[in-house]
Coordinates of C-alpha atoms in Angstrom, one line a residue:
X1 CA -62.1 45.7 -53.0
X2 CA -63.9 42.7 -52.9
X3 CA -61.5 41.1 -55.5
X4 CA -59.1 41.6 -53.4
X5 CA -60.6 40.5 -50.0
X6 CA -61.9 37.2 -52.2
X7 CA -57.7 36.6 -52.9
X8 CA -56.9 37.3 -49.4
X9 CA -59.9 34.5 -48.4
X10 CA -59.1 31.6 -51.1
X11 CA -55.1 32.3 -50.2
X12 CA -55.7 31.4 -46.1
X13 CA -58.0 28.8 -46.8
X14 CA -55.9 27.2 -49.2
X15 CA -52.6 27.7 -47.9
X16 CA -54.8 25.7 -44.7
X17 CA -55.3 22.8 -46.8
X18 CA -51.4 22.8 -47.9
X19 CA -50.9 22.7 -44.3
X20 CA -52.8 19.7 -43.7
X21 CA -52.0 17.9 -46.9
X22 CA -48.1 17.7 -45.4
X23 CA -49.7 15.4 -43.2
X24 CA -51.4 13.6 -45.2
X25 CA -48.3 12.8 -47.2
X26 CA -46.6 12.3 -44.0
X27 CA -48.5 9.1 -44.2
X28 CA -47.3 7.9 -47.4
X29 CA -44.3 8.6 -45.9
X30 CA -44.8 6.4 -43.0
X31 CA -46.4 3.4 -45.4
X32 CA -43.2 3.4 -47.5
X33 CA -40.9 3.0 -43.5
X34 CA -43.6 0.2 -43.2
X35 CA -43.1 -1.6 -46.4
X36 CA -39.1 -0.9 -46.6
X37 CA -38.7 -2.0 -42.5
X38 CA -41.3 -4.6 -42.0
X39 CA -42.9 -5.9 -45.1
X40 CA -39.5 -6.1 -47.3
X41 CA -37.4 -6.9 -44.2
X42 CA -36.4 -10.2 -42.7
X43 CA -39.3 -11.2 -39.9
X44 CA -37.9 -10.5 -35.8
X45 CA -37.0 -13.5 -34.3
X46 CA -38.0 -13.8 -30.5
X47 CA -35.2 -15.2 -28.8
X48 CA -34.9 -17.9 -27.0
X49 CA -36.2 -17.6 -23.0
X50 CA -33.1 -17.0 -20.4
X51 CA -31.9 -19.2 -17.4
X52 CA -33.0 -18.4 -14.3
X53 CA -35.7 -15.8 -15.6
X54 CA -36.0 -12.1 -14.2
X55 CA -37.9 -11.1 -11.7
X56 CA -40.9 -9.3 -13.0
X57 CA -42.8 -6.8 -11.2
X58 CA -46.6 -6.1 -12.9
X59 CA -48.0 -2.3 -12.0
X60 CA -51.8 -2.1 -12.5
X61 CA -52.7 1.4 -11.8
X62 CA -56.2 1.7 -11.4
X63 CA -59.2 4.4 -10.3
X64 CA -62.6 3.3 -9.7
X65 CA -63.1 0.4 -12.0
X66 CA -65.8 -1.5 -10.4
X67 CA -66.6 -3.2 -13.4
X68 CA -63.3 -4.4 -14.5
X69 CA -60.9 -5.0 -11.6
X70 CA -61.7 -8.4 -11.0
X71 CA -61.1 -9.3 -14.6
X72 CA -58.2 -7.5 -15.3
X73 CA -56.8 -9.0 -11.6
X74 CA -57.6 -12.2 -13.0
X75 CA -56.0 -12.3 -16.6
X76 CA -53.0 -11.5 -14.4
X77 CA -52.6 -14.2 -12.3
X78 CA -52.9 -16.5 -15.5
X79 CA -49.7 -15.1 -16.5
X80 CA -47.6 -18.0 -17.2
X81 CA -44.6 -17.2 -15.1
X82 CA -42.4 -18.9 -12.1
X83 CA -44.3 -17.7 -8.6
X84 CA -41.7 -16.8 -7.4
X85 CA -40.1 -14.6 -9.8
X86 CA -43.2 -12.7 -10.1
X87 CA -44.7 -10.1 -7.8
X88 CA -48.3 -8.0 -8.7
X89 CA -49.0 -4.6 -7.3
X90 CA -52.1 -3.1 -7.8
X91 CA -51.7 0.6 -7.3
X92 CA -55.3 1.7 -6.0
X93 CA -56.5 5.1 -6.0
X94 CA -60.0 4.7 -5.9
X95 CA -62.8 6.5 -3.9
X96 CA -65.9 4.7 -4.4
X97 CA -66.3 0.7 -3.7
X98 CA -63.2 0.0 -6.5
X99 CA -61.0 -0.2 -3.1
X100 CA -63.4 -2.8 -1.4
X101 CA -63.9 -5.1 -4.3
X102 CA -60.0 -4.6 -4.9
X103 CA -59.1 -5.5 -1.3
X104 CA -61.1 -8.5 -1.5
X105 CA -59.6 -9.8 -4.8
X106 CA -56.1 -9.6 -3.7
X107 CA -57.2 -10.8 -0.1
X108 CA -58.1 -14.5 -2.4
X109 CA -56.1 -14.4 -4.6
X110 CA -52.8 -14.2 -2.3
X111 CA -54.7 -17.0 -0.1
X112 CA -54.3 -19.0 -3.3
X113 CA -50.2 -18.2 -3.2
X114 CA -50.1 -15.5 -5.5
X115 CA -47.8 -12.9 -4.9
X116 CA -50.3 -9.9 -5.2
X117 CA -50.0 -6.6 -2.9
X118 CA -52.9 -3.8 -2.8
X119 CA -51.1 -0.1 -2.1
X120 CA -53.2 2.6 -1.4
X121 CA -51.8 6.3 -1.0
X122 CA -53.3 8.9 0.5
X123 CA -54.2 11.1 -2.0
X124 CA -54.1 11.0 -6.1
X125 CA -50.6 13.4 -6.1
X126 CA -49.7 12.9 -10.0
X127 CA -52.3 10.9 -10.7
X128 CA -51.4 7.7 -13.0
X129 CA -47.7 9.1 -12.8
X130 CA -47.8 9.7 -9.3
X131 CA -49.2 5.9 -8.3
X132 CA -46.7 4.5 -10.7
X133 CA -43.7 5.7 -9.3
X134 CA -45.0 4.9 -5.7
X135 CA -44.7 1.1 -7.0
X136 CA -41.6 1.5 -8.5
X137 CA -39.9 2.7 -5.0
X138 CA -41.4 -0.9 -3.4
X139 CA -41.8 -3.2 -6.5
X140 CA -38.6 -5.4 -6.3
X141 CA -38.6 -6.5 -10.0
X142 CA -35.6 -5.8 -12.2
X143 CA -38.2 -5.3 -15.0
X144 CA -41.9 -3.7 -14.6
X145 CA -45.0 -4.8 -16.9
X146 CA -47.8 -2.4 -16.7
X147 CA -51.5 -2.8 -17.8
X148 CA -54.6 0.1 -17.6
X149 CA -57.6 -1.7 -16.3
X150 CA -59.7 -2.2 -19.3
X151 CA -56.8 -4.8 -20.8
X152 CA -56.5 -8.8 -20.4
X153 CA -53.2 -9.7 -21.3
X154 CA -52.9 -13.2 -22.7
X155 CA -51.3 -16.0 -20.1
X156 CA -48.0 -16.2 -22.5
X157 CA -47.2 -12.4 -22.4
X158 CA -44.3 -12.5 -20.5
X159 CA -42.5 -15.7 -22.1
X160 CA -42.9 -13.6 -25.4
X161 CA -41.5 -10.0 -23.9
X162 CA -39.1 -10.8 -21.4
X163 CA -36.5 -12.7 -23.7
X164 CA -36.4 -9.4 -25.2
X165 CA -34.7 -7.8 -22.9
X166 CA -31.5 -10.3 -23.0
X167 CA -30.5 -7.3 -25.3
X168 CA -28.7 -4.7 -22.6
X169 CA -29.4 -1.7 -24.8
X170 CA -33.3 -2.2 -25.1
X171 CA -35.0 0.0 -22.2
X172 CA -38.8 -1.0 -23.1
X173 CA -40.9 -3.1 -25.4
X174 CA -44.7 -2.5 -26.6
X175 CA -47.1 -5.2 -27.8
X176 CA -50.3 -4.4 -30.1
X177 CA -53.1 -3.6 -29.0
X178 CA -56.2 -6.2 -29.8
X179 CA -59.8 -5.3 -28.9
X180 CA -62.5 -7.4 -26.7
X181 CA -65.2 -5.3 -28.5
X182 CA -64.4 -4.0 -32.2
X183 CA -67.9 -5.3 -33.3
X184 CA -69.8 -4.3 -30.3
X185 CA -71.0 -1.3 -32.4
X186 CA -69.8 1.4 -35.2
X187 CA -68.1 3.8 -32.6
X188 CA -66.2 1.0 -31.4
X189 CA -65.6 -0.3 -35.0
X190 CA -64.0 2.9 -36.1
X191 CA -61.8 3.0 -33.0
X192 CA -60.6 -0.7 -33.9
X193 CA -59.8 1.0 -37.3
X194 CA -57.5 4.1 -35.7
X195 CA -55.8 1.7 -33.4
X196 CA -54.6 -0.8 -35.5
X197 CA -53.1 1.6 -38.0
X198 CA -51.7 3.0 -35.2
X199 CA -49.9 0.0 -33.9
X200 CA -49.1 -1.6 -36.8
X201 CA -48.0 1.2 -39.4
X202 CA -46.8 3.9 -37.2
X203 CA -45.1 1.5 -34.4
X204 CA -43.7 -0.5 -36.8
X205 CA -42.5 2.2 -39.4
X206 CA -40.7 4.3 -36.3
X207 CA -39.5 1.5 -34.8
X208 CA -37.8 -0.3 -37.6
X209 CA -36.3 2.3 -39.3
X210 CA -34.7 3.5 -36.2
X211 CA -37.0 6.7 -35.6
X212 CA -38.5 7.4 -31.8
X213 CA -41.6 6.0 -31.0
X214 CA -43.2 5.7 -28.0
X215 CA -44.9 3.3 -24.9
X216 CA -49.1 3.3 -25.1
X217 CA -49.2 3.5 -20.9
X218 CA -50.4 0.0 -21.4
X219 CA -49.5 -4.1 -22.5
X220 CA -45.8 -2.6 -22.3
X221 CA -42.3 -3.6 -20.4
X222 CA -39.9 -1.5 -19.3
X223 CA -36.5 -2.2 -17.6
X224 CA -35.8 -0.8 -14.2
X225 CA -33.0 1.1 -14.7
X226 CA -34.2 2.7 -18.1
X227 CA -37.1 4.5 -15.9
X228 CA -34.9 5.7 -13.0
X229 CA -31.7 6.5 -15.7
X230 CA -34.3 9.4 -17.8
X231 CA -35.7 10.7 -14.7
X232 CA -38.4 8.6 -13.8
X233 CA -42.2 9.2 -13.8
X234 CA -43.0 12.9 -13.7
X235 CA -46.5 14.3 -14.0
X236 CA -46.4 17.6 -15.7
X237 CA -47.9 16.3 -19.2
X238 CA -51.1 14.2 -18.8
X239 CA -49.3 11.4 -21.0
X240 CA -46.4 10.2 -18.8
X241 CA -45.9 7.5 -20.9
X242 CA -45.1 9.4 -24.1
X243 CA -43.0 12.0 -22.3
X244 CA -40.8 9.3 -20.3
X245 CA -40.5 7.5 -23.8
X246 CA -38.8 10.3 -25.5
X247 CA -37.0 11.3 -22.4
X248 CA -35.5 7.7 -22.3
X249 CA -34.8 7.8 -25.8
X250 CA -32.6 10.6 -25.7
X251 CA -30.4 8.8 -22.9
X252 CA -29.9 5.9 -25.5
X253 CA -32.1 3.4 -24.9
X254 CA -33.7 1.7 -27.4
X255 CA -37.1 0.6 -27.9
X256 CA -38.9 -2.4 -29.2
X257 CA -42.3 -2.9 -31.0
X258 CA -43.5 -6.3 -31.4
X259 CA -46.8 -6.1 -33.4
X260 CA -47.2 -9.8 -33.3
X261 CA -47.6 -9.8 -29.8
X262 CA -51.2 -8.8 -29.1
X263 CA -52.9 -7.6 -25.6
X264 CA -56.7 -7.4 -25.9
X265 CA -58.3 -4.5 -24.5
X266 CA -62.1 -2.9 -24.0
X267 CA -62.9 0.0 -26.3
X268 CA -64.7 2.4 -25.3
X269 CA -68.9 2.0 -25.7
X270 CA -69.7 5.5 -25.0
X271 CA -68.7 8.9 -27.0
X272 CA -68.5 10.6 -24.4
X273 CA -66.0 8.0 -22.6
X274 CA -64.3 8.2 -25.9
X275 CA -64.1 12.0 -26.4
X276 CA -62.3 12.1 -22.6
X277 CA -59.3 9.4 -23.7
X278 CA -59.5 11.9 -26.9
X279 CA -59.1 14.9 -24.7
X280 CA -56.5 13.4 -22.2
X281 CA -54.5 11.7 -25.1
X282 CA -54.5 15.3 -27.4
X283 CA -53.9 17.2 -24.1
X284 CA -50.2 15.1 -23.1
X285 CA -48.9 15.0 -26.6
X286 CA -49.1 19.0 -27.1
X287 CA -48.0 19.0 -23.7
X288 CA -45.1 17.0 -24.5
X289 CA -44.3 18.4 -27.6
X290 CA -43.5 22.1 -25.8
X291 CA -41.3 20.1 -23.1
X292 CA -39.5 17.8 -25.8
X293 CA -38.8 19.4 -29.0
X294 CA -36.7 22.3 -27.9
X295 CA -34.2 19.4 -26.4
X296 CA -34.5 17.1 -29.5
X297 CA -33.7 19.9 -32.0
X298 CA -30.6 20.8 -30.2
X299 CA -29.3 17.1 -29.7
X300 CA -27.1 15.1 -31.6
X301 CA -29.4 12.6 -32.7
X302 CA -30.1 12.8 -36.5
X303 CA -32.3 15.1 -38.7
X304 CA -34.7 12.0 -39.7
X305 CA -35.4 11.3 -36.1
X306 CA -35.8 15.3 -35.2
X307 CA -38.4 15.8 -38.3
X308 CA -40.6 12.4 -37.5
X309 CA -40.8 13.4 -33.9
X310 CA -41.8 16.8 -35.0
X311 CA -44.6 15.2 -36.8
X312 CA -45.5 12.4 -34.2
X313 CA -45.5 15.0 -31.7
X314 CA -47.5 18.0 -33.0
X315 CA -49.9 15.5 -35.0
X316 CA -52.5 16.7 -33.3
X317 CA -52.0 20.0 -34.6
X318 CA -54.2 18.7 -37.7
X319 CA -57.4 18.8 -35.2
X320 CA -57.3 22.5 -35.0
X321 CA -56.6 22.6 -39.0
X322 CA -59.8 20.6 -39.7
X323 CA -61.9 22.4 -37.3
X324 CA -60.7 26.1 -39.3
X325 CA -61.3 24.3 -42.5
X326 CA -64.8 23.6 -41.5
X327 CA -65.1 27.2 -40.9
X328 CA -63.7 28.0 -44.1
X329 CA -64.9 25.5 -46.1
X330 CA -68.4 26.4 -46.8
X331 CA -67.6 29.6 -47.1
X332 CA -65.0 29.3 -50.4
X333 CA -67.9 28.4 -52.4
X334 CA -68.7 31.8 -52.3
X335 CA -65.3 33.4 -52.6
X336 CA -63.7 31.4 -55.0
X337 CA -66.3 32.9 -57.5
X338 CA -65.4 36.2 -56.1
X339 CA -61.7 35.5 -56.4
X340 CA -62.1 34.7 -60.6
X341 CA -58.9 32.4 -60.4
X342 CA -60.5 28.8 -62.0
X343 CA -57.4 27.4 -60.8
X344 CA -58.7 27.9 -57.1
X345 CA -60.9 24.8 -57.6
X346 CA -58.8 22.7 -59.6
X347 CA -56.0 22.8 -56.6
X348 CA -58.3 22.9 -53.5
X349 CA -59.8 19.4 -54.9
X350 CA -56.4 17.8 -56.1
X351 CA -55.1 19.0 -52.3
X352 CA -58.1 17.5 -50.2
X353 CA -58.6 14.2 -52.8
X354 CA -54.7 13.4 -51.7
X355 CA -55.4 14.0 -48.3
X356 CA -58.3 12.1 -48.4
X357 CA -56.5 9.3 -50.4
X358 CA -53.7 8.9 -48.0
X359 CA -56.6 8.1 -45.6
X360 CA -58.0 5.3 -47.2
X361 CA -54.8 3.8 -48.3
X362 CA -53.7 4.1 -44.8
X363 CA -56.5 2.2 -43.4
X364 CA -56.7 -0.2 -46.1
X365 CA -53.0 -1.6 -46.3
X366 CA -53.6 -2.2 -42.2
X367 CA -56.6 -3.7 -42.2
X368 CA -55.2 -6.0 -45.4
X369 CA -52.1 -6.8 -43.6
X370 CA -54.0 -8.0 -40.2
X371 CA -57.7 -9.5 -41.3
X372 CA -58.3 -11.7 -44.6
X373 CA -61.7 -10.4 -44.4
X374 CA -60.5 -7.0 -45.2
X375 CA -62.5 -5.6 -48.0
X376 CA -65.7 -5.9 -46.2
X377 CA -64.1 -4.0 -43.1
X378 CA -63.4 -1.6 -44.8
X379 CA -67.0 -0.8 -46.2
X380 CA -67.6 1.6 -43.8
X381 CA -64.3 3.5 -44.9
X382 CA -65.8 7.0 -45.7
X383 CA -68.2 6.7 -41.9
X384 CA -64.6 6.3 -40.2
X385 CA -63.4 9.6 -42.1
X386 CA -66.4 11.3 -41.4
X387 CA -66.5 10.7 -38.0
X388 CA -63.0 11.7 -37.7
X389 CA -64.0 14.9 -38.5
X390 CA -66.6 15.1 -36.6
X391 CA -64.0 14.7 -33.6
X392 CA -62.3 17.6 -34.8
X393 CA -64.0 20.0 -32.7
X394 CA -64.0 18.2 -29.5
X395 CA -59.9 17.2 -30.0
X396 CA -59.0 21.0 -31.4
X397 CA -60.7 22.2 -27.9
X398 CA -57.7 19.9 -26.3
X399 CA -55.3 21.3 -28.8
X400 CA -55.8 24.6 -27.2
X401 CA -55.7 23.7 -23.6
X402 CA -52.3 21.8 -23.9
X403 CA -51.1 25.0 -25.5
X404 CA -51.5 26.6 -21.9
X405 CA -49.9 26.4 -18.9
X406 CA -52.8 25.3 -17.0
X407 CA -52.5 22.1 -15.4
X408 CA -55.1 19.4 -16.2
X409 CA -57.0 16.4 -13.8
X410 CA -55.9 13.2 -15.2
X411 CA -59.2 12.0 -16.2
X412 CA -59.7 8.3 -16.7
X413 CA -61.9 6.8 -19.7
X414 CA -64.4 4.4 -18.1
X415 CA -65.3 0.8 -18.5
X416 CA -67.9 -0.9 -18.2
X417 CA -67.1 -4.7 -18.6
X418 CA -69.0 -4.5 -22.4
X419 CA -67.5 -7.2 -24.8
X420 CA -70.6 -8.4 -26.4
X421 CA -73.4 -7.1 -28.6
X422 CA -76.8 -6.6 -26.7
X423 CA -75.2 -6.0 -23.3
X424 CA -76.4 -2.7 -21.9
X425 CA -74.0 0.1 -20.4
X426 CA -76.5 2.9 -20.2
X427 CA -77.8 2.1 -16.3
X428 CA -74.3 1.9 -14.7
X429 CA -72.0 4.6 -13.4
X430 CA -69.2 6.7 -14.3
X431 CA -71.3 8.4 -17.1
X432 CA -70.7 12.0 -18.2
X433 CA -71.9 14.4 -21.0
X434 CA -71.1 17.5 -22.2
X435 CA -74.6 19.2 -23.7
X436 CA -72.9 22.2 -25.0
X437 CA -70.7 20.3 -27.1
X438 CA -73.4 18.3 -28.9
X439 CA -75.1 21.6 -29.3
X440 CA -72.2 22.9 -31.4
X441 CA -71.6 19.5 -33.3
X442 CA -74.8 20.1 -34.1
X443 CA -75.2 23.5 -35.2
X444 CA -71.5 22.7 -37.3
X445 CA -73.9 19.9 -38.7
X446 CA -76.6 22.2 -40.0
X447 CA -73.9 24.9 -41.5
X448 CA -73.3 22.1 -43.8
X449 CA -76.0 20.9 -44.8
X450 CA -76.9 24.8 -45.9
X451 CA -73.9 24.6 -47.8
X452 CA -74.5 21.6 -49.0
X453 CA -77.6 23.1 -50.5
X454 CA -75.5 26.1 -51.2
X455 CA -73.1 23.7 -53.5
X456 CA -76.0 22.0 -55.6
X457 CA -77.2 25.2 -56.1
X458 CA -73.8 26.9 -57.4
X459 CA -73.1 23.0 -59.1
X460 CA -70.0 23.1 -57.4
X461 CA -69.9 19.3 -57.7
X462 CA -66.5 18.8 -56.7
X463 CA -67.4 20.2 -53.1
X464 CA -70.4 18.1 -52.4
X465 CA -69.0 14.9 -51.3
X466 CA -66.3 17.2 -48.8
X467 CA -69.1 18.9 -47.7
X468 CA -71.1 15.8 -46.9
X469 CA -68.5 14.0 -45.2
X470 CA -68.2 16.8 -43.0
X471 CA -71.7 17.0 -42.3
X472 CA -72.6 14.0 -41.4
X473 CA -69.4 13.4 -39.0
X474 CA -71.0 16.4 -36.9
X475 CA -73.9 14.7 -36.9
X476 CA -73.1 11.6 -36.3
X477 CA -71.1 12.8 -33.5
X478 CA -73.5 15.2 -32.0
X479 CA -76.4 12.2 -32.2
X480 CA -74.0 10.0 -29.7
X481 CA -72.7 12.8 -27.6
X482 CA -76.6 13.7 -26.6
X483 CA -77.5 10.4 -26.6
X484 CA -74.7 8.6 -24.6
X485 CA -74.7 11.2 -22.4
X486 CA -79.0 11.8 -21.7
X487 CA -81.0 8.7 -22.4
X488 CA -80.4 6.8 -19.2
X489 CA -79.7 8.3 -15.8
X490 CA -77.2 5.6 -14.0
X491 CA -78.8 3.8 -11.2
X492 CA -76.4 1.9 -8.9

């Protein structure tokens, strides 16, 4: 009998690593789009600016961002565009003293002739979705640029975008994302490293070779009549950019991705800031996914663009996969000797060495392609896995709730104006923690290091550096989560 239960054990938790290897050669998959599409292609030529030039309408949803308002109002009146084809609207939903500071800004900044308009509504109905289509019924621009408050678009952003759209058929283009912070510690290091993979390989690969891909919410234009044509902004997924993306897809627009363009933007300095954009992000795309997919597998459009928005949509997926496996994982060092099959080993380390190779390979052609200092980037290669994992647990919880039917608060990721090393974040407000979930990153943590022991022990070498990633991304994690969220009570 417990033959049998040890073959039951080894065949779930390896048929779970098959599962999560498809996605790790989903991203060999997405390297060889890159190279054929981008690498191997002919270079996109920006054309040449139109005469007169559109009017532009920039949306800058915010709510309560007294740290970052001012900047971000700013970097937008630096835009390098005619006055008078260019009208601001900053959509306000704030209830602390974001709405006084905010008033005050556009009060000076339309003294000095800028077009700029503050609109308030009465309540937070839809939340970012809900603002931005208030702005769209009163903005008077044929095309809308929108930016979160945490970016600073560079002055020449609209001279590179807007020629773009002399193209009838293309409903919305995306820039890259830069960062204001990367090296303001590891966390924000690591989310660098996601990002620009992100951007540049998966953008760039759907993109090219004609798959859907969609807008970031942020450092994006979209054409008018593209938005009101698919339906406009609707606020029953907590990513309204992703879901109108696909939704305007289907009507026929196209999209553009221009990863040479870059808008700078603050990363997140606190885990726990972090683990909500995680959360809200994880949330919208399974959200998505249930409202989408039925209507893209009965469409017209063609198998390859059904199958990679399969897998851009239910990516996430892989979060509740990990966080099984690191239930499970542990554990098969008992049954596999239980089991007697010495193939059991043999495949469980060729399956998690590809997965974990299509990682690193992932993250090193990105990082080669964008920084000549690449090699010593990627030093801290196996910390970003790790700590990957240890966001498993956290982003599977999301998984789960966008599985529902519950409906979710949009909740914002804070900023806190941090660009530099040394500048402190701990004192000021909009700080949160969750204790319970460092309690079970940590308890995760100390499983493995048991089986970690466990593995010595049993010399099941090929294990122990699985096992040790996995433990110290709990770890890791659960040290920030406590940490971020405990050792300074705001004060202003």
């Amino acid at each position: 009998m417990s033959h049998i239960f040890g073959l039951a054990f080894m065949g779930v938790y390896l048929f779970l690593i098959v599962l999560l290897s498809l996605y790790g050669i989903h991203r060999y998959w997405i390297l060889y789009l890159y190279f054929r599409y981008y690498k191997w292609a002919k270079p996109y030529v920006l054309p040449a600016l139109q005469n007169p030039l559109p009017r532009v309408t920039v949306q800058l949803p915010i709510y309560n961002e007294r740290y970052v308002v001012e900047r971000l109002i700013d970097a937008i009146c630096r835009l390098d565009y005619p006055g008078d084809r260019l009208e601001i609207q900053v959509l306000d939903d704030s209830t602390d003293d974001t709405e006084a500071i905010t008033r005050a800004k556009v009060k000076a900044m339309r003294s000095r002739g800028f077009n700029i308009v503050h609109i308030r509504r009465s309540g937070r109905t839809g939340f970012k979705a809900g603002a931005l289509a208030v702005g769209l019924s009163k903005a008077s621009g044929e095309f809308l640029a929108i930016f979160d408050a945490d970016f600073v678009p560079p002055p020449d952003f609209l001279l590179k975008t807007i020629p773009c759209f002399q193209d009838d058929a293309i409903g919305m283009v995306q820039t890259r994302w830069g960062h204001l912070n990367e090296d303001y510690s590891l966390l924000t290091w690591i989310q660098s490293i996601f990002l620009d993979a992100h951007f540049l390989l998966e953008h760039t690969a759907r993109n090219r070779s004609g798959a859907f891909f969609n807008f970031n919410g942020t450092a994006g234009i979209w054409r008018r009549g593209a938005i009101e044509s698919s339906g406009g902004w609707q606020h029953d997924t907590l990513t309204e950019d992703l879901d109108l993306s696909y939704r305007a897809q289907m009507q026929g627009w196209k999209f553009l991705f221009l990863p040479d363009v870059i808008c700078p933007a603050e990363l997140p300095v606190d885990i726990n800031a972090f683990k909500t954009q995680q959360n809200r992000w994880t949330v919208g795309a399974i959200q998505t996914a249930k409202k989408m997919l039925p209507t893209i597998w009965r469409s017209p459009v063609s198998l390859k663009v059904k199958v990679e928005a399969t897998f851009h949509l239910t990516a996430c997926v892989g979060y509740i996969l990990m966080a099984v496996l690191s239930l499970l994982l542990p554990l098969s060092l008992y049954f596999r000797r239980l089991a007697h099959w010495p193939l059991t080993g043999l495949f469980e380390g060729f399956a998690l060495i590809a997965t974990t190779l299509s990682v690193g390979i992932f993250y090193a052609v990105c990082q080669r392609d964008l920084y000549p200092n690449w090699k010593s980037r990627m030093k801290n290669l196996p910390m970003m896995i790790s700590v990957g994992v240890g966001m498993c647990l956290s982003n599977a919880k999301a998984v789960l709730q966008g599985l529902t039917s519950r409906s979710f608060e949009f909740r914002r990721t804070p900023k806190y104006s941090v660009t530099e090393r040394g500048v402190s974040w701990k004192k000021k407000l909009y700080r949160g923690g969750n204790p319970l979930a460092a309690l079970i990153e940590m308890a995760f943590a100390l499983y493995f290091v048991v089986a970690l022991t466990a593995a010595y022990l049993m010399k099941q070498w090929l294990s122990l550096p699985f096992i040790a990633l996995f433990g110290f991304g709990y770890a890791y994690v659960a040290f920030l989560t406590a940490m971020h969220g405990f050792a300074t009570v705001p004060t202003e």
